[in-house]
Coordinates of C-alpha atoms and ligand atoms in Angstrom, one line a residue:
X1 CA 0.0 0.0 0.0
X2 CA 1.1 3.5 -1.0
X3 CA 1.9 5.5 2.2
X4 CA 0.2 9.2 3.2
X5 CA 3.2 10.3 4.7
X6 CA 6.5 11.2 3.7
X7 CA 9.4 10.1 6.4
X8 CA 11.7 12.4 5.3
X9 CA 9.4 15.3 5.7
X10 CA 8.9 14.6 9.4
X11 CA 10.7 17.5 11.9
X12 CA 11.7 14.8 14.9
X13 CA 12.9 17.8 16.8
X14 CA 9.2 18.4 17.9
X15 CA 7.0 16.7 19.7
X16 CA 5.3 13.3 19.0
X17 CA 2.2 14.6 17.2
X18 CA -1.3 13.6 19.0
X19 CA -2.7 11.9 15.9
X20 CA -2.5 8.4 16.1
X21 CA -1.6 7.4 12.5
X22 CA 0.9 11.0 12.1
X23 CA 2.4 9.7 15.8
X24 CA 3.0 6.4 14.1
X25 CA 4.7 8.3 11.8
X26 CA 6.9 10.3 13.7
X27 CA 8.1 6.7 15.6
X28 CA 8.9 4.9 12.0
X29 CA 11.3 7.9 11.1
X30 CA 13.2 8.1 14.5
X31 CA 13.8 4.4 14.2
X32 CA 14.8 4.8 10.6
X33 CA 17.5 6.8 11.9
X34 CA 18.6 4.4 14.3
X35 CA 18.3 1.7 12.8
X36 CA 20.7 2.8 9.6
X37 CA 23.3 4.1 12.4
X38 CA 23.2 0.7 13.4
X39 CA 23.1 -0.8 10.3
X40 CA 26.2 1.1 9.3
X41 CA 28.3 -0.2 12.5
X42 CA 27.4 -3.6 11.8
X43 CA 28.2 -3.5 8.4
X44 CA 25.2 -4.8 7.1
X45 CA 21.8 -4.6 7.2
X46 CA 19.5 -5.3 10.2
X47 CA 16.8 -8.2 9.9
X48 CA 13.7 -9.4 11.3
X49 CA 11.9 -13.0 11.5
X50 CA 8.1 -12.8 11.9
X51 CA 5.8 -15.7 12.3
X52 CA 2.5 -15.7 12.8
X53 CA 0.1 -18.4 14.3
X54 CA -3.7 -18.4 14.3
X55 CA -6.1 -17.6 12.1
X56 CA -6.4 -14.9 9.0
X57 CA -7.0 -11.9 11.2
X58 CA -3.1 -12.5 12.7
X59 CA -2.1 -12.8 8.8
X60 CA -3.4 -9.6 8.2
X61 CA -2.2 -7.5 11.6
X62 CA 0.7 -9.2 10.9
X63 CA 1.7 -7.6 7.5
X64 CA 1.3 -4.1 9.5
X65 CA 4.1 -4.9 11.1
X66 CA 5.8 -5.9 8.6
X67 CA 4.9 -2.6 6.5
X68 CA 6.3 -0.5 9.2
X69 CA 9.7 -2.7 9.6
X70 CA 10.2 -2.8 6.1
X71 CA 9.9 1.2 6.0
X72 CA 12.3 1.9 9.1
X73 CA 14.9 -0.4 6.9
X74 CA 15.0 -4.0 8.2
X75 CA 14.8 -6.8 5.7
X76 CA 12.7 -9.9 5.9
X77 CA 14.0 -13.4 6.4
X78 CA 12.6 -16.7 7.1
X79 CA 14.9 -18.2 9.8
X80 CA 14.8 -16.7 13.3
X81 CA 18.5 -15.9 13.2
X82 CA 18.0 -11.8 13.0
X83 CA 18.3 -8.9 15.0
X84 CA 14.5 -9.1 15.6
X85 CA 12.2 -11.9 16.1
X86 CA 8.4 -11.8 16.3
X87 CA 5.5 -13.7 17.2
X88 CA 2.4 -13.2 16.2
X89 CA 0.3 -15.4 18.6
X90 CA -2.9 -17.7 18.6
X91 CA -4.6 -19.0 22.1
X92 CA -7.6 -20.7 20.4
X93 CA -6.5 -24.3 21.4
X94 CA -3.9 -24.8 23.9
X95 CA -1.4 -26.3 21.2
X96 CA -1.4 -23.1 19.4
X97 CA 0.8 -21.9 23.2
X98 CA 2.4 -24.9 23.4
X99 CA 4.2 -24.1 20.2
X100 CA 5.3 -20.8 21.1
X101 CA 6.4 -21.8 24.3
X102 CA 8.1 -24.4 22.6
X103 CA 10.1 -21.9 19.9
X104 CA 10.7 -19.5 23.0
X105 CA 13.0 -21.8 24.6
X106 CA 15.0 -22.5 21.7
X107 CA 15.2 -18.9 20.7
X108 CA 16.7 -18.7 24.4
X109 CA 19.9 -20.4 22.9
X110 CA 20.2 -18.4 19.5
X111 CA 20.1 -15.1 22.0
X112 CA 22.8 -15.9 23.6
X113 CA 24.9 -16.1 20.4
X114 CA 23.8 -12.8 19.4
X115 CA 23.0 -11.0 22.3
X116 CA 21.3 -7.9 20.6
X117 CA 18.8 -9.5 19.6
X118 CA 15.5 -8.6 20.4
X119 CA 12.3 -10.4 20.8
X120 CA 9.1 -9.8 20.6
X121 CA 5.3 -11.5 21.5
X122 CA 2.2 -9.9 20.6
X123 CA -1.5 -11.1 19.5
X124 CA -3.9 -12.9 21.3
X125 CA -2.0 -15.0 24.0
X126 CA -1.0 -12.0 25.1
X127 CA -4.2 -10.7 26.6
X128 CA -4.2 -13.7 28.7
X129 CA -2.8 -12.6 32.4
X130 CA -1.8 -16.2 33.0
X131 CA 0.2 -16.1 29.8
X132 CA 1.8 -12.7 30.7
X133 CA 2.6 -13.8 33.9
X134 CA 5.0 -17.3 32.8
X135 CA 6.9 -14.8 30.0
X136 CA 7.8 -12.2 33.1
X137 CA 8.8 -15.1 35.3
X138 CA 10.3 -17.8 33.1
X139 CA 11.2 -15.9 29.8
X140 CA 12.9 -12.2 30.7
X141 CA 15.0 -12.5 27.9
X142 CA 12.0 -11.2 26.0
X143 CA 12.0 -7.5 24.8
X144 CA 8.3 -6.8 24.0
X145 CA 5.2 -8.1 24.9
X146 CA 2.0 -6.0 23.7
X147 CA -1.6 -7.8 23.0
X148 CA -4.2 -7.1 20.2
X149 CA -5.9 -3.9 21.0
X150 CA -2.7 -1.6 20.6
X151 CA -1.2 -3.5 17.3
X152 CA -1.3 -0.2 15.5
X153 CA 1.1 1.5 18.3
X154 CA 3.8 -1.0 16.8
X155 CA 6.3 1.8 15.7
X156 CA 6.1 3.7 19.4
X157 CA 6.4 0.2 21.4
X158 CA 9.4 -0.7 19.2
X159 CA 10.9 2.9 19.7
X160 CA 10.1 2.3 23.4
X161 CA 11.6 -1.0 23.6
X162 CA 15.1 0.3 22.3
X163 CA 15.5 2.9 25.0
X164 CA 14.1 0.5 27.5
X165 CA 16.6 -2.2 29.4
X166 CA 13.8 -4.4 30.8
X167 CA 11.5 -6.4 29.6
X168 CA 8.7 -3.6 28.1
X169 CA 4.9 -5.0 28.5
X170 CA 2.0 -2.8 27.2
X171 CA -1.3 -5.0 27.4
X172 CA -4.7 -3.2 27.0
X173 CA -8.0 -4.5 27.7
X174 CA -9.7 -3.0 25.2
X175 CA -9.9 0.0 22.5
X176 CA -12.3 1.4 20.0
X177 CA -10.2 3.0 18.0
X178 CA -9.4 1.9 14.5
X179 CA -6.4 3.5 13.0
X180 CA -6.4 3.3 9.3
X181 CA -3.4 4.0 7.0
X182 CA -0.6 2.2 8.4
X183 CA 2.1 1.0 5.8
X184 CA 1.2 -2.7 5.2
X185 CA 3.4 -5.7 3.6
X186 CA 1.3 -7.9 1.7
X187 CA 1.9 -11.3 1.4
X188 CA 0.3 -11.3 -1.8
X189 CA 0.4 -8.8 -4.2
X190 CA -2.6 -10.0 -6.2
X191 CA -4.8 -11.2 -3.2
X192 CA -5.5 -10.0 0.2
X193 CA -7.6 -9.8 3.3
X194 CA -9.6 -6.8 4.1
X195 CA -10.7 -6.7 8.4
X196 CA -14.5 -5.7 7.9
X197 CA -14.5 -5.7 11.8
X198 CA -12.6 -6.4 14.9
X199 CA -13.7 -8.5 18.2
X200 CA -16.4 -10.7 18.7
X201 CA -19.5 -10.6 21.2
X202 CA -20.9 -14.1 21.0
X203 CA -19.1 -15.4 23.7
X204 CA -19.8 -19.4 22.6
X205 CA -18.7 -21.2 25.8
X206 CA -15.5 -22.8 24.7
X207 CA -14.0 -19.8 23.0
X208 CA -12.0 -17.4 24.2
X209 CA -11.7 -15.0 21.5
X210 CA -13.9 -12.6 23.0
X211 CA -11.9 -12.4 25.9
X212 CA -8.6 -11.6 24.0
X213 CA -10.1 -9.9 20.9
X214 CA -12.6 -7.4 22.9
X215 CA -15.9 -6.1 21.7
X216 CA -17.5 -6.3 18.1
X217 CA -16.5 -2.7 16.0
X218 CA -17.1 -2.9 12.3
X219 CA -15.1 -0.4 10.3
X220 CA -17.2 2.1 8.9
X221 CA -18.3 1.0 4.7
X222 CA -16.4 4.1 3.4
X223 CA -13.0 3.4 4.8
X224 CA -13.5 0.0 4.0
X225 CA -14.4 0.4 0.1
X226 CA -11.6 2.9 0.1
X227 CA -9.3 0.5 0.9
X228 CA -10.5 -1.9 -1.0
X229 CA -9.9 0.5 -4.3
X230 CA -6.5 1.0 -3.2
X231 CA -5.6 -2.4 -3.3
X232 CA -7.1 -2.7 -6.9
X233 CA -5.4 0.0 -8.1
X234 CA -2.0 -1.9 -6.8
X235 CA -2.7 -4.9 -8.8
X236 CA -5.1 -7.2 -6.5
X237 CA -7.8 -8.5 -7.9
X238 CA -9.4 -10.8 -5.1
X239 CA -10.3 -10.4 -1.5
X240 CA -11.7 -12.0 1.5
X241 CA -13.7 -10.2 4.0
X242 CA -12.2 -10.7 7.1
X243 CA -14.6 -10.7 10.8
X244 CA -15.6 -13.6 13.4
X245 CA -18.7 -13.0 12.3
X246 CA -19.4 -11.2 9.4
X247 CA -23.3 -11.7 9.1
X248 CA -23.6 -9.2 12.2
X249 CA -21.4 -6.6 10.3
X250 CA -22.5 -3.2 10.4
X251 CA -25.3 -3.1 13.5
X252 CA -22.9 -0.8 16.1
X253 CA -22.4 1.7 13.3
X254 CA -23.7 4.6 13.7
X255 CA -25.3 4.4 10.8
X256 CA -26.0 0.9 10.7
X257 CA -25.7 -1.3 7.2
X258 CA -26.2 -4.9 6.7
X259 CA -23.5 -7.6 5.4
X260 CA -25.3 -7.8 2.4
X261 CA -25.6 -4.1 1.6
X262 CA -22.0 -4.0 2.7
X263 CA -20.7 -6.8 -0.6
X264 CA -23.3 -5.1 -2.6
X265 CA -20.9 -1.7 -2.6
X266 CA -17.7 -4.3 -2.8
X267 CA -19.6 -5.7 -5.7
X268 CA -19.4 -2.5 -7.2
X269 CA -15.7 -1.7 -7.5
X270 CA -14.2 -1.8 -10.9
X271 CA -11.4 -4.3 -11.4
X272 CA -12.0 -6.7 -8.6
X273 CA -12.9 -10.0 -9.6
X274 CA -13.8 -12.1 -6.6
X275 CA -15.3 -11.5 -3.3
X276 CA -14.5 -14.2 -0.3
X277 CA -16.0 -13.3 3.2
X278 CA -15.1 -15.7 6.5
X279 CA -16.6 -16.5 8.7
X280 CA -20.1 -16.7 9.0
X281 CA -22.0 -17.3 12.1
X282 CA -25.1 -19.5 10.9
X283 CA -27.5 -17.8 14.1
X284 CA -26.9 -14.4 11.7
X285 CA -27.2 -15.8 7.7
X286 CA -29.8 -14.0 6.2
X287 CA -32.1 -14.3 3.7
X288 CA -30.5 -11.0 2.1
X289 CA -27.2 -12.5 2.2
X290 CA -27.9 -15.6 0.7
X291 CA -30.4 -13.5 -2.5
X292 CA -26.8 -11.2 -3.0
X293 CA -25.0 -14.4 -3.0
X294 CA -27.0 -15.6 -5.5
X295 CA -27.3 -12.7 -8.0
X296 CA -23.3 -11.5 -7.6
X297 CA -20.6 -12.1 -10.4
X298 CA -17.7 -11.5 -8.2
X299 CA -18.9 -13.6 -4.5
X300 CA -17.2 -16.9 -5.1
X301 CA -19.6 -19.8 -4.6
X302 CA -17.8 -20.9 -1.3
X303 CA -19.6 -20.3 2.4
X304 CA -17.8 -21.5 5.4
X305 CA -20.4 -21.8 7.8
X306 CA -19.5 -23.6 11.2
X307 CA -21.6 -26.2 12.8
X308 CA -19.7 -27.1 15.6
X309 CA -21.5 -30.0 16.7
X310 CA -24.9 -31.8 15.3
X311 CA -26.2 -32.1 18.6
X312 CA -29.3 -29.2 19.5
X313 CA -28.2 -30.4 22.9
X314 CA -24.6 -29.4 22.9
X315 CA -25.2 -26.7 20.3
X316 CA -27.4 -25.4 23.3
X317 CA -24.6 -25.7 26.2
X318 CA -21.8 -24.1 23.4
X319 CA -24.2 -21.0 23.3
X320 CA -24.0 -21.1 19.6
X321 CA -28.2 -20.2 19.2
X322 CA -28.8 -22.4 16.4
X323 CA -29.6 -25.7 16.4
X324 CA -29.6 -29.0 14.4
X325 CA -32.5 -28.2 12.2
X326 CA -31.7 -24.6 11.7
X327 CA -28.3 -25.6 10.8
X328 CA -29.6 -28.4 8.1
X329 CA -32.0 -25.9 7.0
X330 CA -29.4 -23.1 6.1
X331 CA -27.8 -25.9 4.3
X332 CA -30.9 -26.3 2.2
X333 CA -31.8 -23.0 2.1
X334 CA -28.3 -21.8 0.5
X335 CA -27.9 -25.2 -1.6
X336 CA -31.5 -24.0 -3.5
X337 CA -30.4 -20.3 -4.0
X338 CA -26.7 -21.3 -5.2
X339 CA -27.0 -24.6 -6.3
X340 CA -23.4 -24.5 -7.0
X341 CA -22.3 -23.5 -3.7
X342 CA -19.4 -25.3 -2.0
X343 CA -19.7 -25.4 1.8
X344 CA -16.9 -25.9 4.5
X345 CA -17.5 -26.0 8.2
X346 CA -15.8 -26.5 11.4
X347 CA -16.3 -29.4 14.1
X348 CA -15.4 -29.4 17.7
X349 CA -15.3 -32.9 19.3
X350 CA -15.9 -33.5 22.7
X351 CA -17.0 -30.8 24.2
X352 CA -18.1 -31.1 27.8
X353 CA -20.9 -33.9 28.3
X354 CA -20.8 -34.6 24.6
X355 CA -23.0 -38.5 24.8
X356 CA -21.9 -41.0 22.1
X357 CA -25.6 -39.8 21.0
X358 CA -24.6 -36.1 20.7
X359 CA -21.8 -37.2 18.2
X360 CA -24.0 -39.4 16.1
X361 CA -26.0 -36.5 15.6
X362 CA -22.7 -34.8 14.6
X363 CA -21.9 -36.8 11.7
X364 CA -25.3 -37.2 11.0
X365 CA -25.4 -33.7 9.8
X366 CA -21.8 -33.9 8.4
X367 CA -23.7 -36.8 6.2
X368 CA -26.4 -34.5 5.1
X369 CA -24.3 -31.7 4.5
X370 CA -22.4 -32.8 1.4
X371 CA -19.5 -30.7 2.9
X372 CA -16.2 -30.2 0.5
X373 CA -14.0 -29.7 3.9
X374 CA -14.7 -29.9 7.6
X375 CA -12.2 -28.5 9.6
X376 CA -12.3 -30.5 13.0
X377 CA -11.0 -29.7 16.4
X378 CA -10.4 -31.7 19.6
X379 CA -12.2 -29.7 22.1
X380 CA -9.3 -27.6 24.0
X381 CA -9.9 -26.3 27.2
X382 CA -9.5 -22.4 27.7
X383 CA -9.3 -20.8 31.1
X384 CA -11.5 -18.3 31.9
X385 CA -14.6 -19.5 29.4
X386 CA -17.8 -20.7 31.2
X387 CA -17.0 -24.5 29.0
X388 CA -13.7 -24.3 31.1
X389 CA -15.8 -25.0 34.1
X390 CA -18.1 -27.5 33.2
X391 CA -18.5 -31.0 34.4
X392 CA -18.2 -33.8 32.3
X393 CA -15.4 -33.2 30.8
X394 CA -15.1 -35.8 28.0
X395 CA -12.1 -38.4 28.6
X396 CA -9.5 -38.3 26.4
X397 CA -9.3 -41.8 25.0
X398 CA -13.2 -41.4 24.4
X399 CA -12.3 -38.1 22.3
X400 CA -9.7 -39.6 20.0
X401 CA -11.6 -42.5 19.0
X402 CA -14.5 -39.7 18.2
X403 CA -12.3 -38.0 16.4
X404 CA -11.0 -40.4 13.8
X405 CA -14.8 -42.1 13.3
X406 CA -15.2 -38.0 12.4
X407 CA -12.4 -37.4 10.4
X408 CA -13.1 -40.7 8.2
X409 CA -16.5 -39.6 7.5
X410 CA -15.5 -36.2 7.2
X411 CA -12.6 -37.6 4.2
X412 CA -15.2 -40.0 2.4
X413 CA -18.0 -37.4 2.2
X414 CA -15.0 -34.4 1.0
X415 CA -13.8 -37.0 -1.7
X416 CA -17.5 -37.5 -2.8
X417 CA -18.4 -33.6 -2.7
X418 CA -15.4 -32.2 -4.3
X419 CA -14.9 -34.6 -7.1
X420 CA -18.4 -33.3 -9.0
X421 CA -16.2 -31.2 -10.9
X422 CA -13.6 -33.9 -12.2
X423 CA -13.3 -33.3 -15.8
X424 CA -14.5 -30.0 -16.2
X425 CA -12.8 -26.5 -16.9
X426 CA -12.5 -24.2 -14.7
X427 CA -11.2 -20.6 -13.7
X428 CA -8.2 -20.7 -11.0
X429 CA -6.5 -17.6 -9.4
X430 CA -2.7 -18.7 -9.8
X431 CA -2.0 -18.1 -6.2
X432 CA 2.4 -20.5 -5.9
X433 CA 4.6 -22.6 -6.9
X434 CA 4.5 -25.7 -5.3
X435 CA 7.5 -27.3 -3.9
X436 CA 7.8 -29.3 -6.9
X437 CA 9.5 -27.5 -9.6
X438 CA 7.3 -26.2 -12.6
X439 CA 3.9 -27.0 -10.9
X440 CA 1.8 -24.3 -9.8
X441 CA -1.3 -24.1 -8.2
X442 CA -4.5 -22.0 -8.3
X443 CA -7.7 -22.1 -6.4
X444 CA -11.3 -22.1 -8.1
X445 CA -13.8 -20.0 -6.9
X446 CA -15.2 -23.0 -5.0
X447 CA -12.2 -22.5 -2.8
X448 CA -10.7 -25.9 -4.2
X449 CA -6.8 -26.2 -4.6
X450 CA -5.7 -27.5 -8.1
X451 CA -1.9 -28.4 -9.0
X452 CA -0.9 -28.1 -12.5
X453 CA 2.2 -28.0 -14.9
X454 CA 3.1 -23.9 -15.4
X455 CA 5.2 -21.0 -15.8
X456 CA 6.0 -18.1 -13.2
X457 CA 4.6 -15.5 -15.7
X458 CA 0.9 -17.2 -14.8
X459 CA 1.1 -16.0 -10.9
X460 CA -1.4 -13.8 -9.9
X461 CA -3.5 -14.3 -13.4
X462 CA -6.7 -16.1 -13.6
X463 CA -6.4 -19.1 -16.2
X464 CA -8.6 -21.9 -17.3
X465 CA -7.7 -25.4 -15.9
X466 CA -8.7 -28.7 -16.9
X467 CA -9.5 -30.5 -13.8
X468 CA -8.0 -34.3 -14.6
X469 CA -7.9 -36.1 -11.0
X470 CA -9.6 -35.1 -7.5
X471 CA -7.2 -36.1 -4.8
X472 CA -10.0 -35.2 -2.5
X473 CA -9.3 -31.3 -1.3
X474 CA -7.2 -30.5 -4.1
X475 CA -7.1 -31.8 -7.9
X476 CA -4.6 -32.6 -10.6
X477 CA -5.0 -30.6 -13.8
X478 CA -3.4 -29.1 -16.8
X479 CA -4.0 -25.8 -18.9
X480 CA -7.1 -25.8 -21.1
X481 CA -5.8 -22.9 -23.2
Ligands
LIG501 N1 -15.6 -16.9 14.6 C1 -15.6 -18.2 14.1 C2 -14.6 -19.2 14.7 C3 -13.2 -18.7 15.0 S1 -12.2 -19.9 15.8 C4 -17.0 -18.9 14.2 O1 -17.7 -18.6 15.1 O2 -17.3 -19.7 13.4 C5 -12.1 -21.1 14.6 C6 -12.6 -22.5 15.0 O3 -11.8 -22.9 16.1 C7 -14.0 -22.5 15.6 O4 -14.9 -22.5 14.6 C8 -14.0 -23.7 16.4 O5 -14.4 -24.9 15.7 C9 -12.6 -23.9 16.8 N2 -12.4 -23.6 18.3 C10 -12.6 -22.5 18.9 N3 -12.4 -22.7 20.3 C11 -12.1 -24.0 20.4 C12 -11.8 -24.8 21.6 N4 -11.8 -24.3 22.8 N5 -11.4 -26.1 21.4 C13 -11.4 -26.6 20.1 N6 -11.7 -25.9 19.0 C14 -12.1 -24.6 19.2
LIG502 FE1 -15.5 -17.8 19.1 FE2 -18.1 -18.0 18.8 FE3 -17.0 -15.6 18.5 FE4 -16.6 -17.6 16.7 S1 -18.5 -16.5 17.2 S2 -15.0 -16.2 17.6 S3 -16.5 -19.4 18.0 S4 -17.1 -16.8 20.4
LIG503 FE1 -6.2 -17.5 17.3 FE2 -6.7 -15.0 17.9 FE3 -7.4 -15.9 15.5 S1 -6.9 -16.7 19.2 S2 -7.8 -18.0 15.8 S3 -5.3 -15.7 16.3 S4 -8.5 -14.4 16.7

């Protein structure tokens, strides 16, 4: 994305100005300055190693700071031996912390060969006090710890961190502001995500997104179509909507707009070819939505509604305000308007006092469903949600066995769903290169992957594929053209 501001122009004699994205700023040129004084005494340049766990929302927040260390002059690598190292964190199951606390210790070793270095956690573990706690007590080597609420303060907490000789934590509970215009790396330069909105209110009983991602805000349409067109104009031609639940965009605006009106004014934007949206919460899918799915040229035919579980019973104890009939009735509902329409969902297993006869009703649903994937999840305890505290916590042998009866079904039905277009032609996004030399591999709107023999020159362009072979998520093709 194009910056507003010039960081030459900036006078750092004065003081930090007030305006969050001109303070930003203000921050990226003073550590410009430092960090080519420091660059020059090393003799080369300075680096930085981000990774980023969790879901697309980290992705995104994530290329911010990327965008604002590329523009103070630090270059990218993939290994975590550099002069920075970030985490971008995920708390949704407890293996997502496991694996940071795992890389921390190792990063432990690498520190003390180049003592400089700094490191840095941020995201949603962060907000957890627990969490906080352990990196004060076990991991002081760290440099900066800061959660998800103050992401755009990035430049000023770096800044900060470099004067500071302790361990620097800035954790906020919450914020409604939404700074726009922040330099931004993109992974992508044909594709990217667009936030539509930021925290979640639902409060399902297992999750604790809520509780690290704060209240629902949804960026007003205007700022959002704005930056939409910007992103056009630099070459991208696809994006997904990004929100925890995007079917209850718009109501805390003050001038409130529904989801549907919202992709109707994406819709509009000249250039853009395909609209994706994630995720939606089936209590909020709406009749409107599903007519604008319908009649759109640029929505790809791909809804990722979660069910979570089959069971009204558990459905009922997870909070979710749906239940089994609703759910199968959506299914119906959306297969008649976009008969097309390839569906996706996610399943937790064992949740508290799930019966054997709460799981049948599970992959009852998933055998009704005709889903192309189903993402599916051990239930993972999280402190501090009301699930956390239930009884009848499922045992763990009980789970796994759950789980693969799931997973097979889920594999068989995928297979069966995703191989009705085997044979035909279709139009793929080329989106990489696969691993193997000379194959490259695109996505159809339906969301499914497809591998086929290309050339670099195709990346980023939408070409017609033969689709040869369904390996069940993905296929094996060639060029039709
Ligand atoms: N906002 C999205 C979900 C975001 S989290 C929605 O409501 O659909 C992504 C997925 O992680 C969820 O759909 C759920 O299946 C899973 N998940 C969330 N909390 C979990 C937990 N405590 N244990 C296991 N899976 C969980
Ligand atoms: Fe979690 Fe439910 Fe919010 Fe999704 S809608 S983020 S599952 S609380
Ligand atoms: Fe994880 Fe936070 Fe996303 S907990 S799934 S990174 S919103």
């Amino acid at each position: 994305m194009h910056n507003e501001i010039n960081l030459d122009k900036i006078d750092l004699n004065s003081e930090p100005p007030a305006e969050e994205s001109r303070r930003q700023y203000y921050f990226m040129a003073k550590l410009r300055g430092l960090a080519a004084a420091k660059a020059q005494e090393l003799g080369r340049a300075l680096s930085y190693c981000l990774v980023t766990f969790g879901c697309q929302m980290n992705e995104k927040q994530s290329e911010v700071v990327a965008g604002i260390l590329d523009e103070i002059g630090y270059q990218r690598k993939d290994t975590e031996d550099a002069d920075v190292v970030i985490y971008n964190t995920c708390t949704v199951r407890e293996n997502a912390n496991l694996k940071v606390y795992g890389r921390l210790g190792r990063l432990h070793n690498l520190k003390d060969h180049n003592p400089d270095m700094k490191i840095v956690l941020f995201g949603c573990m962060m907000q957890e006090e627990h969490v906080v706690a352990k990196i004060k007590k076990s991991y002081p080597f760290v440099n900066l710890v800061f959660g998800t609420h103050n992401i755009f303060k990035f430049a000023e907490l770096f800044y900060e961190m470099l004067m500071a000789d302790t361990q620097l934590v800035d954790i906020w509970d919450g914020t409604d502001q939404i700074v726009e215009e922040l330099p931004t790396e993109r992974n992508y330069s044909f594709k990217s995500g667009v936030n539509i909105m930021f925290g979640c209110n639902n409060f399902c009983s297992y999750c604790i997104v809520p509780y690290v991602r704060g209240r629902e805000r949804s960026r007003e349409p205007e700022a959002i179509v704005k930056e939409i067109t910007a992103l056009v104009a630099d070459g991208v031609t696809e994006v997904m909507l990004l929100g925890q639940n995007v079917n209850s965009y718009g109501k805390t605006l003050e001038h409130p707009i529904t989801f549907a009106k919202l992709l109707e004014r994406i819709e509009e934007i000249e250039g853009l070819k395909r609209i994706r949206f994630m995720t939606s919460h089936p209590k909020d899918l709406s009749d409107e939505l599903i007519a604008v799915m319908a009649k759109s040229k640029k929505i790809c035919h791909h809804l990722h509604l979660p069910m979570q579980s089959g069971s009204s019973r558990i459905l009922k104890e997870m909070n979710r305000r749906y239940d089994k009939e609703k759910y199968l009735g959506l299914v119906e509902k959306i297969r008649t308007a976009v008969p097309d329409i390839s569906l996706t969902t996610d399943i937790i297993v064992g949740f508290p006092g799930e019966t054997e006869e709460d799981f049948l009703e599970t992959l009852d649903v998933v055998d009704k469903s005709c889903f192309d994937t189903a993402f599916t999840f051990i239930y993972s305890k999280r402190s501090g949600t009301p699930a956390a505290n239930m009884e009848n916590q499922v045992p763990e042998d009980v789970v796994k066995e759950r789980f693969d009866r799931l997973l097979a079904l889920v594999q068989e039905k995928g297979r069966i769903a995703s191989s009705r277009f085997e044979g035909t032609v279709q139009e793929i996004l080329v989106e990489d290169e696969s691993k193997e030399k000379g194959i490259f591999t695109g996505r159809t709107e339906y969301n499914l992957l497809v591998h086929f023999p290309g050339s670099e020159e195709l990346l980023g362009k939408y070409v017609k594929v033969q689709l040869d072979t369904c390996k069940g998520f993905y296929y094996l093709g060639t060029l039709a053209e």
